[in-house]
Coordinates of C-alpha atoms and ligand atoms in Angstrom, one line a residue:
M28 CA -4.7 19.6 45.3
S29 CA -6.9 18.4 42.4
D30 CA -7.6 14.7 42.2
Q31 CA -7.4 15.0 38.4
P32 CA -4.8 12.5 37.1
I33 CA -1.8 14.5 35.9
L34 CA -2.0 13.5 32.3
G35 CA -5.8 13.1 32.1
L36 CA -8.4 15.6 30.9
D37 CA -11.2 16.7 33.2
R38 CA -14.8 16.6 32.1
A39 CA -14.8 20.2 30.7
E40 CA -11.6 19.6 28.8
R41 CA -12.9 16.4 27.3
E42 CA -16.0 18.3 26.2
T43 CA -13.8 21.0 24.7
A44 CA -11.6 18.4 23.0
G45 CA -14.6 16.6 21.6
R46 CA -16.2 19.8 20.3
L47 CA -12.9 21.0 18.7
L48 CA -12.3 17.6 17.1
T49 CA -15.8 17.4 15.7
R50 CA -15.3 20.9 14.3
F51 CA -12.0 19.9 12.9
F52 CA -13.5 16.9 11.1
E53 CA -16.3 19.0 9.8
D54 CA -14.2 21.8 8.5
Y55 CA -11.6 19.5 7.0
E56 CA -14.2 17.4 5.2
R57 CA -15.9 20.5 3.7
S58 CA -12.6 22.1 2.7
I59 CA -11.0 19.1 0.9
P60 CA -11.7 20.2 -2.7
E61 CA -10.5 23.7 -2.0
R62 CA -7.4 22.8 -0.1
P63 CA -4.0 23.1 -1.8
L64 CA -2.9 19.6 -3.0
V65 CA 0.6 20.3 -1.9
P66 CA 1.1 23.0 0.7
E67 CA 3.0 26.1 0.1
V68 CA 5.5 25.2 2.8
D69 CA 5.9 28.0 5.3
R70 CA 9.6 27.6 6.2
D71 CA 9.3 30.1 9.1
V72 CA 6.6 28.1 10.7
L73 CA 8.4 24.8 10.2
T74 CA 11.7 26.2 11.5
G75 CA 9.7 27.4 14.5
L76 CA 8.3 24.0 15.0
L77 CA 11.8 22.6 15.0
A78 CA 13.3 25.2 17.2
T79 CA 10.5 25.9 19.8
P80 CA 11.2 24.1 23.1
F81 CA 8.3 22.2 24.6
P82 CA 6.7 24.3 27.2
D83 CA 7.1 23.5 30.9
K84 CA 3.5 24.6 31.4
G85 CA 1.2 23.1 28.7
L86 CA -0.9 25.1 26.2
G87 CA -4.0 23.2 27.1
V88 CA -6.5 21.6 24.8
E89 CA -7.6 24.8 23.0
G90 CA -3.9 25.9 22.6
L91 CA -3.1 22.5 21.0
F92 CA -6.0 22.7 18.5
Q93 CA -4.9 26.2 17.6
E94 CA -1.4 25.1 16.8
I95 CA -2.7 22.2 14.7
D96 CA -4.9 24.6 12.8
Q97 CA -2.2 27.2 12.3
K98 CA 1.0 25.2 11.9
I99 CA 0.3 21.6 11.1
L100 CA -2.6 21.7 8.7
P101 CA -1.4 24.5 6.4
N102 CA 1.9 22.6 5.9
S103 CA 0.3 19.2 5.2
T104 CA -0.4 17.5 1.8
T105 CA -4.1 17.0 1.0
V106 CA -4.0 13.3 0.3
A107 CA -7.9 13.2 0.2
H108 CA -8.1 15.8 -2.6
P109 CA -10.1 14.3 -5.5
R110 CA -7.2 15.2 -7.9
F111 CA -4.4 13.7 -5.7
L112 CA -3.4 10.9 -8.1
A113 CA 0.2 10.4 -7.3
Y114 CA 1.8 7.3 -5.8
V115 CA -0.7 4.7 -4.6
L116 CA -2.2 6.6 -1.8
G117 CA -5.8 7.2 -1.0
P118 CA -8.0 9.1 1.4
P119 CA -9.1 7.4 4.6
N120 CA -12.6 6.1 4.7
G121 CA -15.0 8.2 6.9
I122 CA -15.2 6.0 9.9
A123 CA -11.5 5.2 10.2
P124 CA -10.5 8.4 12.2
Y125 CA -13.1 7.5 14.8
A126 CA -11.9 3.9 15.0
E127 CA -8.4 5.1 15.4
A128 CA -9.4 7.3 18.3
I129 CA -11.2 4.4 20.0
A130 CA -8.2 2.1 19.4
A131 CA -5.9 4.7 21.0
T132 CA -8.3 5.1 23.9
I133 CA -8.5 1.4 24.8
N134 CA -4.8 0.9 23.8
Q135 CA -4.9 -2.8 23.4
N136 CA -1.5 -4.5 23.1
C137 CA -2.0 -7.0 20.3
N138 CA 0.8 -9.3 21.2
F139 CA -0.8 -12.1 23.2
W140 CA -4.4 -12.8 23.5
Q141 CA -4.8 -12.5 27.3
L142 CA -3.8 -8.9 27.0
S143 CA -6.2 -8.2 24.1
P144 CA -8.8 -10.9 23.7
A145 CA -11.3 -9.1 21.5
A146 CA -8.5 -7.5 19.5
S147 CA -7.0 -10.9 18.8
V148 CA -10.4 -12.1 17.5
V149 CA -11.0 -9.0 15.5
E150 CA -7.6 -9.3 13.8
R151 CA -8.2 -13.0 13.1
S152 CA -11.6 -12.2 11.6
V153 CA -10.0 -9.6 9.3
I154 CA -7.2 -12.0 8.3
T155 CA -9.7 -14.8 7.6
W156 CA -11.8 -12.5 5.4
L157 CA -8.8 -11.3 3.5
G158 CA -7.5 -14.8 3.1
G159 CA -10.9 -16.0 1.9
L160 CA -10.8 -13.4 -0.9
F161 CA -7.9 -15.2 -2.4
G162 CA -9.2 -18.7 -1.8
Y163 CA -7.0 -19.5 1.2
D164 CA -8.6 -22.1 3.5
E165 CA -8.6 -22.6 7.3
R166 CA -4.9 -23.6 7.4
A167 CA -4.0 -20.0 6.4
G168 CA -3.1 -17.2 8.7
G169 CA -1.4 -13.9 8.7
I170 CA -0.8 -10.7 10.5
L171 CA -1.5 -7.0 10.0
T172 CA 1.7 -5.0 9.5
G173 CA 2.9 -1.5 9.0
G174 CA 2.6 -1.8 5.2
G175 CA 3.3 -3.8 2.2
S176 CA 7.1 -3.5 2.4
I177 CA 7.1 -5.0 5.9
A178 CA 4.7 -7.7 4.8
T179 CA 7.1 -8.7 2.0
L180 CA 10.0 -8.6 4.4
N181 CA 8.1 -10.9 6.8
A182 CA 7.1 -13.2 4.0
L183 CA 10.7 -13.7 2.8
T184 CA 11.7 -14.3 6.4
T185 CA 9.1 -17.0 6.6
A186 CA 10.3 -18.5 3.4
L187 CA 13.9 -18.5 4.6
H188 CA 13.0 -20.4 7.8
A189 CA 11.0 -22.9 5.7
R190 CA 13.9 -23.4 3.3
R191 CA 16.7 -23.5 6.0
P192 CA 15.4 -25.1 9.2
G193 CA 18.7 -24.0 11.0
F194 CA 18.3 -20.4 9.9
R195 CA 17.3 -19.2 13.4
E196 CA 20.5 -20.5 14.9
Q197 CA 23.0 -20.1 12.1
G198 CA 21.6 -17.4 9.9
L199 CA 23.2 -17.6 6.5
Q200 CA 26.6 -18.2 8.1
T201 CA 26.9 -21.7 6.7
P202 CA 28.8 -23.2 3.7
A203 CA 25.4 -23.9 2.1
P204 CA 25.0 -22.5 -1.5
R205 CA 23.9 -18.9 -2.1
L206 CA 20.1 -18.4 -2.0
V207 CA 18.6 -16.7 -5.0
V208 CA 15.3 -14.7 -5.2
Y209 CA 13.5 -14.0 -8.5
T210 CA 11.3 -11.1 -9.2
S211 CA 10.6 -8.9 -12.3
A212 CA 12.3 -5.9 -13.6
E213 CA 9.1 -4.0 -12.7
A214 CA 9.0 -5.2 -9.1
H215 CA 8.8 -2.8 -6.2
R216 CA 12.1 -2.0 -4.4
C217 CA 10.8 -3.6 -1.2
V218 CA 11.9 -6.9 -2.7
D219 CA 15.5 -5.8 -2.9
K220 CA 15.2 -4.2 0.5
A221 CA 14.0 -7.4 2.1
A222 CA 16.9 -9.3 0.4
A223 CA 19.3 -6.8 1.7
L224 CA 17.9 -6.8 5.3
L225 CA 17.8 -10.6 5.5
G226 CA 21.4 -11.0 4.4
I227 CA 20.5 -12.6 1.1
G228 CA 22.1 -9.6 -0.7
T229 CA 20.8 -7.7 -3.7
D230 CA 23.4 -9.4 -5.9
N231 CA 21.2 -12.5 -5.4
V232 CA 18.0 -10.9 -6.6
R233 CA 17.3 -11.6 -10.3
H234 CA 15.2 -9.0 -12.0
I235 CA 13.6 -11.0 -14.7
P236 CA 12.8 -9.1 -17.9
T237 CA 9.2 -8.3 -18.7
D238 CA 7.1 -8.7 -21.9
G239 CA 5.4 -5.9 -23.9
R240 CA 2.8 -5.6 -21.1
Y241 CA 5.4 -5.3 -18.4
R242 CA 4.7 -8.8 -17.0
M243 CA 7.4 -11.2 -15.9
R244 CA 8.5 -13.4 -18.8
V245 CA 8.1 -16.9 -17.5
E246 CA 10.6 -18.5 -20.0
A247 CA 13.2 -15.9 -18.8
L248 CA 12.5 -16.9 -15.2
E249 CA 13.0 -20.6 -16.0
A250 CA 16.3 -19.8 -17.8
A251 CA 17.5 -17.8 -14.9
I252 CA 16.7 -20.6 -12.5
R253 CA 18.5 -23.1 -14.7
A254 CA 21.6 -20.8 -14.9
D255 CA 21.7 -20.4 -11.2
R256 CA 21.4 -24.1 -10.5
A257 CA 24.1 -24.8 -13.1
A258 CA 26.4 -22.3 -11.2
G259 CA 25.8 -24.1 -7.9
R260 CA 23.5 -21.5 -6.4
E261 CA 20.2 -22.3 -4.7
P262 CA 17.0 -20.8 -6.2
F263 CA 14.5 -20.5 -3.3
C264 CA 11.8 -17.9 -3.8
V265 CA 9.9 -16.0 -6.6
V266 CA 8.2 -12.8 -5.8
A267 CA 5.5 -12.1 -8.4
T268 CA 3.5 -8.9 -8.6
P269 CA -0.2 -8.7 -9.2
G270 CA -0.2 -5.0 -9.9
T271 CA 3.2 -3.5 -10.4
V272 CA 3.8 -0.1 -8.9
T273 CA 4.4 1.8 -12.1
S274 CA 2.0 0.5 -14.7
G275 CA -0.2 -1.9 -12.6
S276 CA 0.8 -4.9 -14.8
I277 CA -0.2 -8.3 -13.5
D278 CA 2.4 -11.0 -13.6
P279 CA 1.2 -14.4 -15.0
I280 CA 0.6 -15.9 -11.6
G281 CA -0.6 -19.3 -12.7
D282 CA 2.3 -19.9 -15.0
I283 CA 4.8 -18.7 -12.3
A284 CA 3.0 -21.0 -9.7
D285 CA 3.6 -23.9 -12.1
V286 CA 7.3 -23.1 -12.2
C287 CA 7.5 -22.7 -8.4
E288 CA 5.8 -26.1 -7.9
R289 CA 8.1 -27.8 -10.4
E290 CA 11.2 -26.2 -8.9
E291 CA 10.1 -26.3 -5.3
L292 CA 10.3 -22.6 -4.8
W293 CA 8.3 -20.4 -2.4
L294 CA 5.9 -18.2 -4.3
H295 CA 5.3 -14.8 -2.7
L296 CA 2.9 -12.2 -4.2
D297 CA 3.7 -8.6 -3.7
G298 CA 0.1 -7.4 -3.8
A299 CA 0.6 -4.2 -1.9
Y300 CA -0.9 -2.2 -4.8
G301 CA -2.9 -4.7 -6.7
A302 CA -4.1 -7.7 -4.6
L303 CA -7.2 -6.0 -3.3
F304 CA -8.6 -5.5 -6.8
V305 CA -9.7 -9.1 -6.2
L306 CA -12.7 -7.3 -4.7
S307 CA -13.8 -6.4 -8.2
E308 CA -15.9 -9.0 -9.9
R309 CA -14.1 -8.0 -13.2
K310 CA -10.7 -8.9 -11.8
R311 CA -11.5 -12.1 -9.8
E312 CA -10.7 -14.5 -12.6
E313 CA -7.3 -12.9 -13.3
F314 CA -6.5 -13.2 -9.6
G315 CA -7.7 -16.8 -9.4
A316 CA -4.3 -18.4 -9.2
C317 CA -3.4 -16.3 -6.1
A318 CA -4.6 -19.2 -3.9
R319 CA -1.5 -21.1 -5.1
A320 CA 0.9 -18.6 -3.6
D321 CA 2.7 -19.5 -0.4
S322 CA 2.2 -15.9 0.8
I323 CA 0.6 -12.7 -0.2
A324 CA 1.4 -9.1 0.9
L325 CA -1.4 -6.6 0.6
D326 CA -2.3 -3.1 1.8
P327 CA -5.6 -2.2 3.5
H328 CA -4.1 1.3 3.7
K329 CA -4.5 1.5 -0.1
L330 CA -7.7 -0.1 -1.4
L331 CA -9.6 -0.5 1.9
F332 CA -8.9 3.2 2.4
T333 CA -7.8 2.7 6.0
P334 CA -5.5 5.5 7.3
L335 CA -1.8 4.6 7.4
E336 CA -0.6 2.2 8.6
A337 CA -2.3 -1.0 7.7
G338 CA -0.5 -3.6 5.6
C339 CA -1.1 -7.4 5.8
L340 CA 0.8 -10.6 5.3
L341 CA -1.2 -13.7 4.5
V342 CA 0.5 -17.2 4.6
R343 CA -1.1 -20.2 3.2
D344 CA 0.2 -22.4 6.0
R345 CA 0.2 -20.3 9.2
G346 CA 2.3 -23.0 11.0
L347 CA 5.2 -21.8 8.8
L348 CA 4.7 -18.2 10.0
A349 CA 4.7 -19.4 13.6
K350 CA 7.9 -21.5 12.9
A351 CA 9.6 -18.3 11.8
Y352 CA 8.5 -16.0 14.5
A353 CA 7.5 -17.9 17.7
F354 CA 10.2 -18.0 20.2
S355 CA 8.2 -20.0 22.7
A356 CA 5.8 -22.9 22.4
S357 CA 3.0 -20.5 22.9
Y358 CA 1.9 -20.8 19.3
L359 CA 0.6 -24.2 20.3
T360 CA -2.4 -22.3 21.7
V361 CA -3.3 -22.0 18.0
E362 CA -4.3 -25.6 18.2
E363 CA -5.7 -25.4 21.7
D364 CA -7.9 -22.4 21.2
P365 CA -8.5 -21.4 17.7
L366 CA -10.4 -18.3 18.9
M367 CA -7.3 -16.7 20.6
L368 CA -4.0 -16.2 18.8
D369 CA -0.8 -14.7 20.1
Y370 CA 0.1 -12.3 17.4
M371 CA 3.6 -11.9 18.8
D372 CA 4.2 -15.4 17.3
Y373 CA 3.4 -14.3 13.8
G374 CA 5.7 -11.4 13.4
P375 CA 8.8 -9.6 14.7
Q376 CA 7.0 -7.1 17.0
L377 CA 6.1 -7.7 20.6
S378 CA 4.0 -4.6 21.4
R379 CA 1.5 -4.0 18.6
S380 CA -1.2 -1.5 18.1
F381 CA -4.8 -2.4 17.4
K382 CA -4.6 -1.8 13.6
A383 CA -7.3 -4.3 13.0
L384 CA -10.0 -2.1 14.6
K385 CA -9.9 0.4 11.8
V386 CA -10.2 -2.2 9.1
W387 CA -12.9 -4.2 10.9
S388 CA -14.9 -1.0 11.8
A389 CA -14.9 0.1 8.1
L390 CA -16.1 -3.3 6.9
R391 CA -18.8 -3.4 9.6
T392 CA -19.9 0.2 9.0
F393 CA -20.0 0.4 5.2
G394 CA -20.3 -3.3 4.3
V395 CA -18.2 -5.2 1.8
D396 CA -20.3 -4.0 -1.1
A397 CA -19.3 -0.4 -0.5
F398 CA -15.6 -1.4 -0.9
R399 CA -16.4 -3.4 -4.1
Q400 CA -18.0 -0.3 -5.5
A401 CA -15.2 2.0 -4.4
V402 CA -12.7 -0.4 -6.1
D403 CA -14.8 -0.6 -9.3
H404 CA -15.1 3.2 -9.3
T405 CA -11.3 3.6 -9.3
L406 CA -11.1 1.0 -12.2
D407 CA -13.8 2.9 -14.2
L408 CA -12.1 6.2 -13.8
A409 CA -8.7 4.9 -14.8
R410 CA -10.3 3.4 -17.9
Y411 CA -12.0 6.7 -18.6
M412 CA -8.7 8.5 -18.3
A413 CA -7.1 6.0 -20.7
D414 CA -9.9 6.5 -23.2
L415 CA -9.5 10.3 -23.0
I416 CA -5.8 10.0 -23.5
E417 CA -6.2 7.6 -26.5
A418 CA -8.7 10.1 -28.0
T419 CA -6.1 12.9 -27.8
P420 CA -3.9 12.8 -30.8
W421 CA -0.8 14.2 -29.1
L422 CA -1.0 12.0 -26.0
E423 CA -0.2 8.3 -25.9
L424 CA -0.4 5.6 -23.3
M425 CA 2.9 4.1 -22.3
A426 CA 1.5 0.8 -21.0
P427 CA -1.9 -1.0 -21.1
V428 CA -4.1 0.0 -18.2
S429 CA -4.6 -3.2 -16.3
L430 CA -5.7 -1.6 -13.0
T431 CA -5.8 2.0 -12.0
A432 CA -2.3 3.3 -12.9
V433 CA -2.3 5.3 -16.1
C434 CA 1.1 6.0 -17.6
F435 CA 1.2 8.3 -20.6
R436 CA 3.3 10.7 -22.4
I437 CA 3.2 13.7 -24.8
K438 CA 4.1 12.3 -28.2
G439 CA 7.5 13.5 -29.3
A440 CA 8.1 15.6 -26.2
S441 CA 11.4 15.5 -24.4
E442 CA 12.1 14.5 -20.8
A443 CA 12.5 18.2 -19.9
D444 CA 9.1 19.0 -21.5
H445 CA 7.4 16.3 -19.4
T446 CA 9.0 17.6 -16.3
A447 CA 8.0 21.2 -17.0
V448 CA 4.3 20.3 -17.9
L449 CA 4.0 18.2 -14.8
A450 CA 5.5 20.9 -12.6
E451 CA 3.1 23.5 -14.1
L452 CA 0.0 21.2 -13.5
I453 CA 1.1 20.7 -9.9
G454 CA 2.1 24.4 -9.5
E455 CA -1.2 25.8 -10.7
G456 CA -2.9 23.5 -8.2
T457 CA -4.9 21.4 -10.6
A458 CA -3.7 17.9 -9.7
L459 CA -0.9 15.9 -8.3
L460 CA 0.4 13.3 -10.7
G461 CA 3.8 11.6 -10.6
P462 CA 6.5 10.9 -13.2
A463 CA 6.6 7.5 -15.0
H464 CA 9.7 5.7 -16.2
L465 CA 9.1 2.7 -18.5
D466 CA 11.7 1.2 -20.9
G467 CA 13.9 4.2 -20.4
R468 CA 11.2 6.5 -21.5
R469 CA 9.9 9.4 -19.4
G470 CA 6.2 10.3 -19.0
M471 CA 3.6 10.9 -16.4
R472 CA 1.6 8.7 -14.1
A473 CA -1.8 9.0 -12.6
C474 CA -3.0 6.4 -10.1
V475 CA -6.6 6.6 -9.2
T476 CA -6.7 5.4 -5.5
N477 CA -9.3 7.9 -4.5
Y478 CA -13.0 7.2 -4.0
R479 CA -13.7 11.0 -4.1
T480 CA -12.4 11.4 -7.7
T481 CA -15.0 12.0 -10.4
R482 CA -15.1 11.9 -14.2
G483 CA -15.2 15.7 -14.1
D484 CA -11.8 15.6 -12.2
I485 CA -10.3 13.4 -14.9
E486 CA -11.6 15.6 -17.7
L487 CA -10.2 18.6 -16.0
I488 CA -6.8 17.0 -15.6
V489 CA -6.5 15.8 -19.2
G490 CA -7.8 19.2 -20.5
R491 CA -5.3 21.2 -18.5
L492 CA -2.5 18.9 -19.4
S493 CA -3.3 19.4 -23.1
A494 CA -3.5 23.2 -22.7
I495 CA -0.3 23.4 -20.8
A496 CA 1.6 21.2 -23.2
R497 CA 0.4 23.2 -26.2
R498 CA 1.2 26.5 -24.7
R499 CA 4.7 25.3 -23.8
G500 CA 5.2 24.0 -27.3
A501 CA 5.7 20.5 -25.9
V502 CA 3.2 19.2 -28.5
A503 CA 5.1 18.2 -31.6
R504 CA 4.3 20.3 -34.7
T505 CA 2.8 17.4 -36.6
S506 CA 0.3 16.7 -33.8
D507 CA -0.4 20.5 -33.5
E508 CA -1.5 20.6 -37.1
V509 CA -4.3 18.2 -36.5
L510 CA -5.7 20.2 -33.5
Ligands
PLP25 C1 3.8 -3.2 -5.7 C2 4.1 -2.5 -4.4 N1 4.9 -3.1 -3.5 C3 5.2 -2.5 -2.3 C4 4.8 -1.3 -2.0 C5 5.2 -0.6 -0.7 O1 4.0 -0.7 0.1 P1 4.1 0.1 1.5 O2 4.3 1.6 1.1 O3 2.8 -0.1 2.1 O4 5.3 -0.4 2.3 C6 4.0 -0.5 -3.0 C7 3.6 0.8 -2.7 O5 3.0 1.5 -3.5 C8 3.7 -1.2 -4.2 O6 3.0 -0.6 -5.2

């Protein structure tokens, strides 16, 4: 009988796996620009994946890589493609897949520090650096999460515990007044979701109207707070967005912070998309008031180009985070040994993966400047795309381009025209853009979250869009005449 552990690989298998993985990385990297953006889904293969029973005798390492090559890869979206400009989703940075493999190999459980001492410090160093970007000081803390939505859920949980000290024992099952959350009409749905999950209820989320630049209107916020107080309800939290998901608009954070201070409300920033633009010198001033927020959600799996999943919650006073989540006095070790944190006291999970390693590894490998440049590159390209659109008589921007989301429409074209043009652009394999809905108007949205995208890619997209729109007759006659 072999003394090979039953689920281990022997030396030859490890070598084979290493060789095949290196080849996979190499082939994938080279093929990215030629790969289909969206796969032509092979239903037979996918049905087979669903229906095929797992074998009693395994396929072995080579068999597995073959299945990945033949079945998984051809039916996967090419997120790294330079003209993948849908959603807010970017390609992973180059070192991250290696860091992920190492994290999986050492399998640290990032719950309490004795189980994962280095991981605890690595996560702390990442959190401290992120907090520092916004001007948070040593009292701040945070935790890496599965994404921005979870970070906002965890932030609102923390805010609830701070507002209602008996929340852990009683929940919201008390005669106390209804709590109200304020956010803008352009906020991400994760705010409603958090309110629903926490028992606040979406009826108690006010979507404050926005101004002509899609930013929360502060006087409307103040009026809504007054109306709720007059009706006996209890305003408790404002979620502002530095970078809304559709147009990238930046709420007036300083003015909202003034309101929150005056009204004693928790200020949370949903920075899942936008907060990390603080890395750009050009945006730093605009993000200056972020330090006044009680908590900030952001997403390394967007602008730090870490592979999914890596979100982050920062809280200005980490003691409040521990008050919400620590079920033992173990968080006192925060004071006893600032080097070692028990992350189970900072969030709802007990077992946690070593997400911080991929963030830390990328920052160590490439250095912070590389990320500043990558972020500036995406800002430049979005501006370039906006300029090309503005220079095209039959296209118009639907919103100012504050960050990297570019919402635009074909002048005078119907909703159906927009759908058809977008479908053709995607269908011919040129680019993946998404639809945009603003003020009840339909258009298209490109979001540059890709360090591989070039000016040539942007020119190609705008050129093809114009050609398709003209051929389909989606360009209004009056615009056509000036061509
Ligand atoms: C403003 C905003 N909030 C929240 C989210 C959700 O983030 P995640 O997908 O990481 O949960 C997004 C996603 O794009 C977003 O743009």
